[in-house]
Amino acid sequence: MATPGKHRTHLVWDWNGTLLDDIDAVVGATNAAFAEIDLAPITMEQYRETYCVPIPRFYERLLGRLPTDAEWERMDGIFHRHYTEQRAACVLTQGVEELLAQWGLAGHSQSLLSMYGHEHLVPVVRGYGIERHFVRVDGRTGPSGGSKAQHMERHFMALEGMAPERAVVIGDAVDDAVAAAHVGARAVLYTGGSHSRSSLEAAGVPVVDTLAEAVALAELMTG
């Protein structure tokens, strides 16, 4: 396993919608949560055009108002229950195993930071057989639905010796770019997850259609 260093590029991978191809499960679980408050289901395209964090703001765009605290708590619980059921059928994004292995063999390091709850994330990543490729795997601690920025800050504090300016965050959400900028890292955004291409392009960072493109670009960006 490669260790973080000052002269190699470090990748910080996102999980949901990036390494894990789970957008169908996410939209299905979202619609289950919407049904709880009699909100009409949305299509994949509508989800990708509307999604944002914090999640209650995403719901506001569709409800026309912020959900009450009670509604949010109920919807969040329903979402996670349905997502857990549907996630079991999800597979890794095409080519992930090879990309992770090749990056490590090239002498670079990589870690994983997700807003999926830490206690659930670690066994799930282990179950897909790719945990060995990462120097660190961190999931969300604390309430769900917020931004990744503070979690990214703590992630880099734990990556001793890793300078953010030598790192590239690869994710599927505008919030990944926001979190990268928060710590001084760069970002590449992938169109296979939670956002439409036009939504991602508004973040002002490179946008790609495959993870192979993201990795190749990340190496160029820090080279």
GROMACS .gro file of C-alpha atoms in nm:
model
  223
    1MET     CA    1   0.000   0.000   0.000
    2ALA     CA    2   0.139   0.341  -0.099
    3THR     CA    3   0.183   0.602   0.169
    4PRO     CA    4   0.102   0.973   0.131
    5GLY     CA    5   0.398   1.188   0.033
    6LYS     CA    6   0.488   1.535  -0.086
    7HIS     CA    7   0.603   1.447  -0.437
    8ARG     CA    8   0.328   1.217  -0.558
    9THR     CA    9  -0.029   1.290  -0.652
   10HIS     CA   10  -0.286   1.186  -0.392
   11LEU     CA   11  -0.645   1.112  -0.492
   12VAL     CA   12  -0.938   1.157  -0.256
   13TRP     CA   13  -1.222   0.951  -0.396
   14ASP     CA   14  -1.590   1.004  -0.329
   15TRP     CA   15  -1.797   0.688  -0.279
   16ASN     CA   16  -2.167   0.722  -0.365
   17GLY     CA   17  -2.218   0.800  -0.732
   18THR     CA   18  -1.844   0.789  -0.800
   19LEU     CA   19  -1.674   0.461  -0.709
   20LEU     CA   20  -2.013   0.301  -0.640
   21ASP     CA   21  -2.267   0.313  -0.922
   22ASP     CA   22  -2.570   0.366  -0.700
   23ILE     CA   23  -2.763   0.655  -0.854
   24ASP     CA   24  -3.064   0.432  -0.929
   25ALA     CA   25  -3.079   0.327  -0.563
   26VAL     CA   26  -3.044   0.689  -0.450
   27VAL     CA   27  -3.328   0.812  -0.671
   28GLY     CA   28  -3.546   0.517  -0.566
   29ALA     CA   29  -3.485   0.586  -0.198
   30THR     CA   30  -3.546   0.957  -0.253
   31ASN     CA   31  -3.884   0.885  -0.409
   32ALA     CA   32  -3.972   0.658  -0.117
   33ALA     CA   33  -3.896   0.950   0.116
   34PHE     CA   34  -4.102   1.189  -0.099
   35ALA     CA   35  -4.400   0.954  -0.086
   36GLU     CA   36  -4.397   0.992   0.294
   37ILE     CA   37  -4.511   1.354   0.258
   38ASP     CA   38  -4.721   1.304  -0.057
   39LEU     CA   39  -4.464   1.455  -0.292
   40ALA     CA   40  -4.474   1.322  -0.648
   41PRO     CA   41  -4.183   1.100  -0.755
   42ILE     CA   42  -3.909   1.255  -0.966
   43THR     CA   43  -3.714   1.121  -1.262
   44MET     CA   44  -3.339   1.068  -1.278
   45GLU     CA   45  -3.307   1.379  -1.493
   46GLN     CA   46  -3.505   1.590  -1.245
   47TYR     CA   47  -3.290   1.461  -0.960
   48ARG     CA   48  -2.966   1.549  -1.138
   49GLU     CA   49  -3.088   1.897  -1.229
   50THR     CA   50  -3.217   1.975  -0.879
   51TYR     CA   51  -2.988   1.799  -0.629
   52CYS     CA   52  -2.786   2.014  -0.390
   53VAL     CA   53  -2.664   2.021  -0.031
   54PRO     CA   54  -2.765   2.071   0.238
   55ILE     CA   55  -3.027   1.808   0.153
   56PRO     CA   56  -3.319   2.000   0.311
   57ARG     CA   57  -3.250   2.273   0.052
   58PHE     CA   58  -3.280   2.009  -0.222
   59TYR     CA   59  -3.617   1.911  -0.078
   60GLU     CA   60  -3.716   2.279  -0.064
   61ARG     CA   61  -3.661   2.312  -0.438
   62LEU     CA   62  -3.918   2.039  -0.494
   63LEU     CA   63  -4.161   2.117  -0.210
   64GLY     CA   64  -4.159   2.493  -0.252
   65ARG     CA   65  -4.073   2.519   0.117
   66LEU     CA   66  -3.823   2.378   0.361
   67PRO     CA   67  -3.942   2.056   0.524
   68THR     CA   68  -4.019   2.087   0.892
   69ASP     CA   69  -3.773   1.931   1.134
   70ALA     CA   70  -4.012   1.642   1.189
   71GLU     CA   71  -4.060   1.590   0.815
   72TRP     CA   72  -3.684   1.601   0.752
   73GLU     CA   73  -3.613   1.349   1.026
   74ARG     CA   74  -3.881   1.113   0.896
   75MET     CA   75  -3.776   1.150   0.531
   76ASP     CA   76  -3.409   1.102   0.612
   77GLY     CA   77  -3.483   0.783   0.803
   78ILE     CA   78  -3.699   0.647   0.523
   79PHE     CA   79  -3.437   0.736   0.263
   80HIS     CA   80  -3.161   0.551   0.446
   81ARG     CA   81  -3.377   0.245   0.508
   82HIS     CA   82  -3.473   0.214   0.142
   83TYR     CA   83  -3.123   0.300   0.022
   84THR     CA   84  -2.972   0.024   0.237
   85GLU     CA   85  -3.213  -0.228   0.084
   86GLN     CA   86  -3.143  -0.118  -0.273
   87ARG     CA   87  -2.767  -0.066  -0.233
   88ALA     CA   88  -2.711  -0.440  -0.208
   89ALA     CA   89  -2.777  -0.471  -0.581
   90CYS     CA   90  -2.535  -0.192  -0.677
   91VAL     CA   91  -2.198  -0.258  -0.839
   92LEU     CA   92  -1.875  -0.062  -0.859
   93THR     CA   93  -1.847   0.182  -1.147
   94GLN     CA   94  -1.694   0.019  -1.453
   95GLY     CA   95  -1.316  -0.010  -1.435
   96VAL     CA   96  -1.281   0.096  -1.071
   97GLU     CA   97  -1.079  -0.205  -0.955
   98GLU     CA   98  -0.823  -0.159  -1.233
   99LEU     CA   99  -0.795   0.217  -1.182
  100LEU     CA  100  -0.735   0.184  -0.809
  101ALA     CA  101  -0.476  -0.091  -0.855
  102GLN     CA  102  -0.289   0.092  -1.131
  103TRP     CA  103  -0.277   0.415  -0.932
  104GLY     CA  104  -0.115   0.239  -0.639
  105LEU     CA  105   0.130   0.049  -0.861
  106ALA     CA  106   0.240   0.382  -1.009
  107GLY     CA  107   0.353   0.486  -0.661
  108HIS     CA  108   0.069   0.725  -0.588
  109SER     CA  109  -0.160   0.720  -0.284
  110GLN     CA  110  -0.536   0.744  -0.253
  111SER     CA  111  -0.801   0.768   0.014
  112LEU     CA  112  -1.178   0.764   0.033
  113LEU     CA  113  -1.403   1.027   0.191
  114SER     CA  114  -1.778   0.985   0.183
  115MET     CA  115  -2.083   1.148   0.337
  116TYR     CA  116  -2.223   0.798   0.389
  117GLY     CA  117  -2.220   0.722   0.761
  118HIS     CA  118  -1.876   0.599   0.871
  119GLU     CA  119  -2.002   0.296   1.061
  120HIS     CA  120  -2.186   0.177   0.745
  121LEU     CA  121  -1.924   0.286   0.491
  122VAL     CA  122  -1.625   0.088   0.617
  123PRO     CA  123  -1.786  -0.259   0.605
  124VAL     CA  124  -1.950  -0.179   0.270
  125VAL     CA  125  -1.619  -0.075   0.110
  126ARG     CA  126  -1.456  -0.384   0.260
  127GLY     CA  127  -1.733  -0.598   0.114
  128TYR     CA  128  -1.655  -0.474  -0.237
  129GLY     CA  129  -1.295  -0.587  -0.192
  130ILE     CA  130  -1.121  -0.255  -0.252
  131GLU     CA  131  -1.035  -0.134   0.100
  132ARG     CA  132  -0.670  -0.234   0.057
  133HIS     CA  133  -0.615   0.034  -0.206
  134PHE     CA  134  -0.677   0.324   0.035
  135VAL     CA  135  -0.448   0.471   0.297
  136ARG     CA  136  -0.759   0.593   0.477
  137VAL     CA  137  -1.137   0.543   0.454
  138ASP     CA  138  -1.355   0.806   0.622
  139GLY     CA  139  -1.731   0.837   0.627
  140ARG     CA  140  -1.959   1.101   0.771
  141THR     CA  141  -1.978   1.144   1.145
  142GLY     CA  142  -2.263   1.344   1.295
  143PRO     CA  143  -2.593   1.445   1.132
  144SER     CA  144  -2.661   1.365   0.765
  145GLY     CA  145  -2.753   1.609   0.492
  146GLY     CA  146  -2.475   1.868   0.527
  147SER     CA  147  -2.165   1.971   0.335
  148LYS     CA  148  -1.842   1.777   0.297
  149ALA     CA  149  -1.608   2.072   0.362
  150GLN     CA  150  -1.543   2.019   0.733
  151HIS     CA  151  -1.512   1.644   0.682
  152MET     CA  152  -1.251   1.709   0.411
  153GLU     CA  153  -1.057   1.929   0.652
  154ARG     CA  154  -1.048   1.652   0.913
  155HIS     CA  155  -0.960   1.396   0.645
  156PHE     CA  156  -0.647   1.587   0.548
  157MET     CA  157  -0.550   1.645   0.909
  158ALA     CA  158  -0.549   1.266   0.946
  159LEU     CA  159  -0.344   1.223   0.626
  160GLU     CA  160  -0.020   1.323   0.790
  161GLY     CA  161   0.236   1.456   0.545
  162MET     CA  162  -0.010   1.500   0.261
  163ALA     CA  163  -0.020   1.855   0.124
  164PRO     CA  164  -0.364   1.937  -0.020
  165GLU     CA  165  -0.206   2.116  -0.316
  166ARG     CA  166  -0.070   1.776  -0.429
  167ALA     CA  167  -0.415   1.619  -0.403
  168VAL     CA  168  -0.713   1.593  -0.637
  169VAL     CA  169  -1.066   1.515  -0.521
  170ILE     CA  170  -1.271   1.301  -0.761
  171GLY     CA  171  -1.644   1.312  -0.700
  172ASP     CA  172  -1.986   1.342  -0.861
  173ALA     CA  173  -2.121   1.648  -0.680
  174VAL     CA  174  -2.061   2.022  -0.676
  175ASP     CA  175  -2.007   1.984  -0.302
  176ASP     CA  176  -1.697   1.773  -0.374
  177ALA     CA  177  -1.545   2.072  -0.554
  178VAL     CA  178  -1.648   2.304  -0.270
  179ALA     CA  179  -1.487   2.072  -0.015
  180ALA     CA  180  -1.168   2.047  -0.222
  181ALA     CA  181  -1.141   2.425  -0.249
  182HIS     CA  182  -1.197   2.454   0.126
  183VAL     CA  183  -0.869   2.272   0.195
  184GLY     CA  184  -0.674   2.398  -0.107
  185ALA     CA  185  -0.698   2.080  -0.315
  186ARG     CA  186  -0.812   2.051  -0.676
  187ALA     CA  187  -1.115   1.864  -0.803
  188VAL     CA  188  -1.242   1.673  -1.104
  189LEU     CA  189  -1.614   1.602  -1.124
  190TYR     CA  190  -1.770   1.294  -1.283
  191THR     CA  191  -2.105   1.297  -1.464
  192GLY     CA  192  -2.216   0.946  -1.367
  193GLY     CA  193  -2.368   1.035  -1.032
  194SER     CA  194  -2.589   1.295  -0.867
  195HIS     CA  195  -2.559   1.597  -1.100
  196SER     CA  196  -2.619   1.682  -1.463
  197ARG     CA  197  -2.316   1.795  -1.663
  198SER     CA  198  -2.446   2.153  -1.673
  199SER     CA  199  -2.483   2.158  -1.294
  200LEU     CA  200  -2.128   2.028  -1.250
  201GLU     CA  201  -1.980   2.274  -1.497
  202ALA     CA  202  -2.113   2.558  -1.284
  203ALA     CA  203  -1.856   2.457  -1.018
  204GLY     CA  204  -1.575   2.586  -1.240
  205VAL     CA  205  -1.360   2.270  -1.228
  206PRO     CA  206  -1.295   2.003  -1.494
  207VAL     CA  207  -1.590   1.773  -1.569
  208VAL     CA  208  -1.544   1.425  -1.721
  209ASP     CA  209  -1.764   1.137  -1.830
  210THR     CA  210  -1.546   0.849  -1.709
  211LEU     CA  211  -1.334   0.781  -1.402
  212ALA     CA  212  -1.042   0.688  -1.627
  213GLU     CA  213  -1.051   1.042  -1.766
  214ALA     CA  214  -1.066   1.179  -1.412
  215VAL     CA  215  -0.755   0.989  -1.304
  216ALA     CA  216  -0.557   1.089  -1.614
  217LEU     CA  217  -0.654   1.451  -1.566
  218ALA     CA  218  -0.572   1.446  -1.196
  219GLU     CA  219  -0.217   1.337  -1.272
  220LEU     CA  220  -0.176   1.617  -1.525
  221MET     CA  221  -0.317   1.875  -1.285
  222THR     CA  222  -0.052   1.809  -1.021
  223GLY     CA  223   0.233   1.723  -1.255
   0.00000   0.00000   0.00000
